[in-house]
CSV table of C-alpha atoms in Angstrom, one decimal:
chain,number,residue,atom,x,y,z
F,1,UNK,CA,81.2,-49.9,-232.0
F,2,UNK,CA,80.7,-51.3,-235.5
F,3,UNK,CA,76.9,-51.1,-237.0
F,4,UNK,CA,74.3,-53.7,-237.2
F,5,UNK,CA,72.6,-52.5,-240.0
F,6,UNK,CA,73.9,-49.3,-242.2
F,7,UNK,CA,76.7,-47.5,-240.8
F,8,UNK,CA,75.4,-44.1,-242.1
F,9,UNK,CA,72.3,-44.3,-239.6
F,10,UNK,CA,72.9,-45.4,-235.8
F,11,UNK,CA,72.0,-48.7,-235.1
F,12,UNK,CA,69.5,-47.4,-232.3
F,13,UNK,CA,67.6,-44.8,-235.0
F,14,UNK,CA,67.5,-47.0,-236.8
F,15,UNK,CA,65.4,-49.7,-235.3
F,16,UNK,CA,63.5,-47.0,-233.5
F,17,UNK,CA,62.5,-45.7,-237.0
F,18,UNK,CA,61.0,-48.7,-238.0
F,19,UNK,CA,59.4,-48.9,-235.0
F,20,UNK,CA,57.7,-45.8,-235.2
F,21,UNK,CA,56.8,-47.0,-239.3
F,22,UNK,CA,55.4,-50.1,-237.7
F,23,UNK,CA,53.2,-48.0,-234.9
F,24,UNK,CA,51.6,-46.4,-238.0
F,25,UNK,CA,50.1,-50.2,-239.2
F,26,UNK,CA,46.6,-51.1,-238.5
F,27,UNK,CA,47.1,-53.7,-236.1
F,28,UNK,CA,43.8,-54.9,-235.5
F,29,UNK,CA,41.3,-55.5,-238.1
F,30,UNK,CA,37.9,-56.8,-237.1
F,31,UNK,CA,34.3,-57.3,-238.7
F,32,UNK,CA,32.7,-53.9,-238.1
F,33,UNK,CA,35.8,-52.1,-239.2
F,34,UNK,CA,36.3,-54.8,-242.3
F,35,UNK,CA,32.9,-53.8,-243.4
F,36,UNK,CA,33.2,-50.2,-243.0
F,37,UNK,CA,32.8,-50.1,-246.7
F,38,UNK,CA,30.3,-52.2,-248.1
F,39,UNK,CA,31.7,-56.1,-248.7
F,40,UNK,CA,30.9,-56.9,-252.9
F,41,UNK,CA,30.3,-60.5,-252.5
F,42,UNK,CA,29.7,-60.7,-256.1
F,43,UNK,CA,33.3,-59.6,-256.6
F,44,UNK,CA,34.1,-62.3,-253.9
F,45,UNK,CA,32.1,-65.2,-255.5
F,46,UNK,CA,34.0,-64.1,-259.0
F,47,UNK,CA,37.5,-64.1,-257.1
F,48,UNK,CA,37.2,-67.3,-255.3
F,49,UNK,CA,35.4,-69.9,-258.7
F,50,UNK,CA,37.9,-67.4,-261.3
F,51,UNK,CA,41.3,-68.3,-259.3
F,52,UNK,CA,40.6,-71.6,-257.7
F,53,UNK,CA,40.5,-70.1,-254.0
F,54,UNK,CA,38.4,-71.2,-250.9
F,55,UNK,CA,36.1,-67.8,-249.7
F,56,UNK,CA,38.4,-67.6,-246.5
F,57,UNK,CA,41.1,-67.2,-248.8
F,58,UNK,CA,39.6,-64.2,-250.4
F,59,UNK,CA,38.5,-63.0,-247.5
F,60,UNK,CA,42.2,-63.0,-246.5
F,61,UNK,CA,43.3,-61.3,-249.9
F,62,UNK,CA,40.4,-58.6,-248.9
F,63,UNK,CA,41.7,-57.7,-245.3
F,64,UNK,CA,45.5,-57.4,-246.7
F,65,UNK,CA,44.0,-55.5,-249.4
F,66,UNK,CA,42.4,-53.1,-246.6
F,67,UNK,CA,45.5,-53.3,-244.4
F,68,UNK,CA,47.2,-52.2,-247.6
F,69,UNK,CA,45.7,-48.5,-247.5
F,70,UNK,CA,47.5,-47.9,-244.3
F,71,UNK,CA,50.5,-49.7,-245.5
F,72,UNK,CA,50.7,-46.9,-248.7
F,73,UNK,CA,50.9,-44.2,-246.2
F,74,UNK,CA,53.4,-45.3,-243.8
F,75,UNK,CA,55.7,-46.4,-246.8
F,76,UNK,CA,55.9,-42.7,-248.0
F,77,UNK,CA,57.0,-41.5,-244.3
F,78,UNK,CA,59.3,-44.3,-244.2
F,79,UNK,CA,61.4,-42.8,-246.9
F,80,UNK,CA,60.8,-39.5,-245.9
F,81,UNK,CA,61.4,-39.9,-242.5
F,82,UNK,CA,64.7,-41.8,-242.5
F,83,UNK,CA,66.5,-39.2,-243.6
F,84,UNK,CA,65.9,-37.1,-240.0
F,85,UNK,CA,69.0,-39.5,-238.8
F,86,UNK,CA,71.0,-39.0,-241.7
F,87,UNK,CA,73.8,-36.4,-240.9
F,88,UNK,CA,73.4,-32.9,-242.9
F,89,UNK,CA,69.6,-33.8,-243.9
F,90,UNK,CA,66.4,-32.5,-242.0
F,91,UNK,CA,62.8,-33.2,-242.7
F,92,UNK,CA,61.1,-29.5,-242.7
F,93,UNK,CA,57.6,-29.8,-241.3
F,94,UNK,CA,56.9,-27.6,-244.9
F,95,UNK,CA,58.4,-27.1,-248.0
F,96,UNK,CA,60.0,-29.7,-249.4
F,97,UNK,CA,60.2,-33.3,-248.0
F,98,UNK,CA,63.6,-33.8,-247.6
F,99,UNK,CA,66.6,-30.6,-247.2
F,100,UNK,CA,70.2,-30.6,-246.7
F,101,UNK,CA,71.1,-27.0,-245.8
F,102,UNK,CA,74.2,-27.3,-245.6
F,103,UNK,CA,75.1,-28.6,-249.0
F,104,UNK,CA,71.7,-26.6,-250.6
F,105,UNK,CA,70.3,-30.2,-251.8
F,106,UNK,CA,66.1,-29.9,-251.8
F,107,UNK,CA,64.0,-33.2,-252.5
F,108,UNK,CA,60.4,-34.0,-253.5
F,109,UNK,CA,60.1,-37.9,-252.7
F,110,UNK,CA,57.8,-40.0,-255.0
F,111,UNK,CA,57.5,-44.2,-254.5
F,112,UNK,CA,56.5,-44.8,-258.0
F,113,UNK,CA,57.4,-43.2,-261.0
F,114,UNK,CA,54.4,-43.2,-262.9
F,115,UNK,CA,52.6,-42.4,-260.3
F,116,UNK,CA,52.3,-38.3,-261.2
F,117,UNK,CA,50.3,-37.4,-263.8
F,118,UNK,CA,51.4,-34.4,-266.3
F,119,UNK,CA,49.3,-32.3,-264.1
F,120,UNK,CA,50.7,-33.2,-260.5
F,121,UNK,CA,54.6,-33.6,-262.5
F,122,UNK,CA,54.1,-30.2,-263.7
F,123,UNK,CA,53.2,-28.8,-260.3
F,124,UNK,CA,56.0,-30.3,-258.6
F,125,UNK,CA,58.3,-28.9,-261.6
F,126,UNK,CA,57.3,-25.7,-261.1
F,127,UNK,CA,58.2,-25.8,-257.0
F,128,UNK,CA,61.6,-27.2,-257.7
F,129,UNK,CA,61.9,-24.8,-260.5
F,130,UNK,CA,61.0,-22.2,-258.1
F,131,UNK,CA,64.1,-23.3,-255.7
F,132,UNK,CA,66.8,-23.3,-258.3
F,133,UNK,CA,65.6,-20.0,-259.8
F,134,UNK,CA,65.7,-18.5,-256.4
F,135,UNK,CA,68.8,-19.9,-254.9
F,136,UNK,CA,72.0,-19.9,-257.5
F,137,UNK,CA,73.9,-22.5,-254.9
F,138,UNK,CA,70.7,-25.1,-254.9
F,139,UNK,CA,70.0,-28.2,-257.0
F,140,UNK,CA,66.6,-29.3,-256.6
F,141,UNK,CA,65.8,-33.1,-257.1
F,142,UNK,CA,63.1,-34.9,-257.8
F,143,UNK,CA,63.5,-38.9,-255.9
F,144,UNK,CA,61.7,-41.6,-257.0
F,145,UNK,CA,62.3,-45.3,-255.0
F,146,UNK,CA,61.1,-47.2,-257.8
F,147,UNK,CA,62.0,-45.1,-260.2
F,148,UNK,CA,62.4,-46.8,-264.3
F,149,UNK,CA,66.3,-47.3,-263.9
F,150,UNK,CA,69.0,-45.9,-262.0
F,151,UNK,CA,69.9,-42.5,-263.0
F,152,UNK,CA,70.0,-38.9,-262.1
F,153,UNK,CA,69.4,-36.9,-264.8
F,154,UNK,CA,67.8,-32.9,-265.8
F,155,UNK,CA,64.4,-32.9,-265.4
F,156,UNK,CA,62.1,-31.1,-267.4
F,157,UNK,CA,58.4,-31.4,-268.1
F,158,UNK,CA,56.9,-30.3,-271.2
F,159,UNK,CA,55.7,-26.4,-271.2
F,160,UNK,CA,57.9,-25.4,-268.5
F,161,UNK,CA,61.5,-25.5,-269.7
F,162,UNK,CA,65.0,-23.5,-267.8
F,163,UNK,CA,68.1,-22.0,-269.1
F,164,UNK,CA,70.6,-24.6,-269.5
F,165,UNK,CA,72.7,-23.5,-266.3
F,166,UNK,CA,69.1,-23.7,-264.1
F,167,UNK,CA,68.2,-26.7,-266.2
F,168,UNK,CA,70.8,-28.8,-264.7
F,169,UNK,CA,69.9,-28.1,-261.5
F,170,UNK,CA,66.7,-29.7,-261.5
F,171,UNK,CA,67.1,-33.4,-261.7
F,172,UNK,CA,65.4,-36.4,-261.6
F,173,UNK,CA,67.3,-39.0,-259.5
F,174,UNK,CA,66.6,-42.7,-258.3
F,175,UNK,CA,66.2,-43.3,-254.7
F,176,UNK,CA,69.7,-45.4,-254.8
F,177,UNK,CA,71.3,-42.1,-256.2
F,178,UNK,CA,70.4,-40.1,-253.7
F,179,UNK,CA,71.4,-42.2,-251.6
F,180,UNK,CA,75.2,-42.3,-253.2
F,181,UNK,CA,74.8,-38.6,-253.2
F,182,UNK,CA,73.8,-37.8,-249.4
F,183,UNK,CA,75.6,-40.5,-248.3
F,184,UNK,CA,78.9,-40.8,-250.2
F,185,UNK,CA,78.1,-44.7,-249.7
F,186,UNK,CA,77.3,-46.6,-253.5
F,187,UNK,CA,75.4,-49.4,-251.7
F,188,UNK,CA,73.7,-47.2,-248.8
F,189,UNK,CA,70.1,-47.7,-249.9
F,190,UNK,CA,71.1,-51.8,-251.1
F,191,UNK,CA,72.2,-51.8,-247.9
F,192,UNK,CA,69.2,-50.0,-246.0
F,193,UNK,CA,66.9,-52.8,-248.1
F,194,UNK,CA,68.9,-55.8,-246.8
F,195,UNK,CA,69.1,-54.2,-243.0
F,196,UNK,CA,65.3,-54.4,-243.4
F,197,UNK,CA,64.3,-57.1,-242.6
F,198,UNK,CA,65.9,-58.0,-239.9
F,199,UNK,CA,65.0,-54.6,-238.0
F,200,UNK,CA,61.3,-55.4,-238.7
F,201,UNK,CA,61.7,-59.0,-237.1
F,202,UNK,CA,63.8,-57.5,-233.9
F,203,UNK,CA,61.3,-54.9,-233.7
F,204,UNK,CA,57.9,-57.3,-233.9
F,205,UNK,CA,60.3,-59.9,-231.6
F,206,UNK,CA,60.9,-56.8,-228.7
F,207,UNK,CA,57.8,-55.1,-228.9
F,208,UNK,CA,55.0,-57.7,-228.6
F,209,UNK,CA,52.1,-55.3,-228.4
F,210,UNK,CA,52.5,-55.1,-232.5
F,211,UNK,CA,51.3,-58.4,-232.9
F,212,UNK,CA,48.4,-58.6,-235.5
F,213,UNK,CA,45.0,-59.6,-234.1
F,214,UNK,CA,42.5,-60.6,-237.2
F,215,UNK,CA,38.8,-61.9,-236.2
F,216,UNK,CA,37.2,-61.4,-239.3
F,217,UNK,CA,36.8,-64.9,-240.4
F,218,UNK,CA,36.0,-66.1,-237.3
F,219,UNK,CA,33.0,-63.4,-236.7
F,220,UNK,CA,31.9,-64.2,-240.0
F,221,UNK,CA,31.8,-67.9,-239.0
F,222,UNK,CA,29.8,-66.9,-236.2
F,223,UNK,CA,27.5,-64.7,-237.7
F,224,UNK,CA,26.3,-67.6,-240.6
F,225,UNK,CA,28.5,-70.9,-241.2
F,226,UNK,CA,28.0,-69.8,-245.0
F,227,UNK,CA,30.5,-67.6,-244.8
F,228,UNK,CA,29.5,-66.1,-248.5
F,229,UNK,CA,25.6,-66.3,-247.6
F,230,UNK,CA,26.3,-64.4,-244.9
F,231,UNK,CA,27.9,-61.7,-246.7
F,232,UNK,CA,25.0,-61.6,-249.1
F,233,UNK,CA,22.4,-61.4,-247.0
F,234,UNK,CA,24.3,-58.5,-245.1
F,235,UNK,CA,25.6,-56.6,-248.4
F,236,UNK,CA,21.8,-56.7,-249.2
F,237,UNK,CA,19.8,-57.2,-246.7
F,238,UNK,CA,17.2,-54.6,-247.6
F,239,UNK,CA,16.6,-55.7,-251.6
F,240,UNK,CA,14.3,-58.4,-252.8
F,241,UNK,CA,14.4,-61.8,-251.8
F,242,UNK,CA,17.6,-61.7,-250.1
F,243,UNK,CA,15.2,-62.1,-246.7
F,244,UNK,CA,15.6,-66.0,-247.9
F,245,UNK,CA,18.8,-66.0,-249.8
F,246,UNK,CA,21.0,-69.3,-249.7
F,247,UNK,CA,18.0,-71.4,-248.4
């Protein structure tokens, strides 16, 4: 039966995958939890007169800037994850973050590539070093999804150079490379970004219970009809004058 979506991934791991990625998503998002940390409605009041905004649209900015946090961590599982279903790849609960024993392929998975500074780059240098060094059969790569261009390339940090053979063997590869590389597919990971969407919309349109339930505005509405006084008073509700604020 002819895929859906990728071809290199079933059709049913696929969507199930995403599924599981979407289980990881705050869902719900109410007052208490959207002042968990303390509201600045100073940096509110800025936000809403500097870009020509109403305060429930900054409010709304501030919740998908909260739902955000969750969003970074389930992005980085996503593209680790994936790979599980890929034929000849595993996803060791330690070590590295993505391995293909048979073909002695080891992967550290970064989302941006500026993201590590020289510190962390080093560090993670040093384990893929360590893999290439220790194995003569393994090439050791370092994956970034949005990396500066498409490439795979030796890697090498200042400070902590190889031998020429070992040198190549530590590489520095964009996500679409890999891709090419575990896949033998050139448009596996263009095609894994189009099949996206559409698994996210069959996944949200089969499993209702992951529809997104908001009350913040409305609690804040409730709480004071100035939505912006309210969040003045409640930010500072213990310094002076703020016991008549907005009056």
């Amino acid at each position: 039966m002819a895929s859906e979506y990728l071809g290199f991934i079933s059709d049913n791991d696929f969507l199930n995958h995403v599924r599981r990625m979407m289980g990881r998503l705050t869902r719900t998002i109410d007052l208490a939890s959207f002042e968990k940390n303390v509201i600045d409605p100073i940096k509110l009041l800025f936000s809403a007169k500097a870009y020509n905004q109403t305060i429930e649209e900054v409010i709304r900015v501030e919740v998908a800037r909260q739902l955000g946090k969750t969003m970074e961590n389930m992005i980085g599982a996503f593209h680790q994850d994936i790979f599980r279903y890929v034929k000849g790849c595993e996803v060791p609960e330690d070590g590295v973050d993505v391995l293909c024993p048979g073909r002695q392929i080891y992967a550290e998975l970064k989302n941006k590539h500026n993201t590590m500074n020289s510190s962390s780059a080093e560090k993670v240098f040093e384990k893929l070093k360590g893999i290439v060094v220790g194995n003569p059969r393994a090439t050791a790569y370092l994956v970034e999804v949005i990396a500066k261009q498409s490439q795979d390339i030796p890697w090498a940090v200042p400070g902590a150079q190889l031998q020429k053979g070992k040198a190549e063997r530590v590489r520095r590869i964009s996500i679409d490379r890999f891709y090419q590389l575990i896949t033998g597919d050139d448009m596996a990971f263009c095609k894994l970004c189009k099949a996206l969407g559409p698994a996210i919309d069959k996944v949200l349109e089969t499993t209702p219970s992951m529809e997104m339930k908001d009350t913040v505005l409305q609690e804040l509405k409730a709480r004071d009809s100035n939505i912006l006084r309210g969040i003045f008073k409640t930010t500072f509700s213990s310094y002076l004058g703020f016991e008549t604020f907005g009056r």
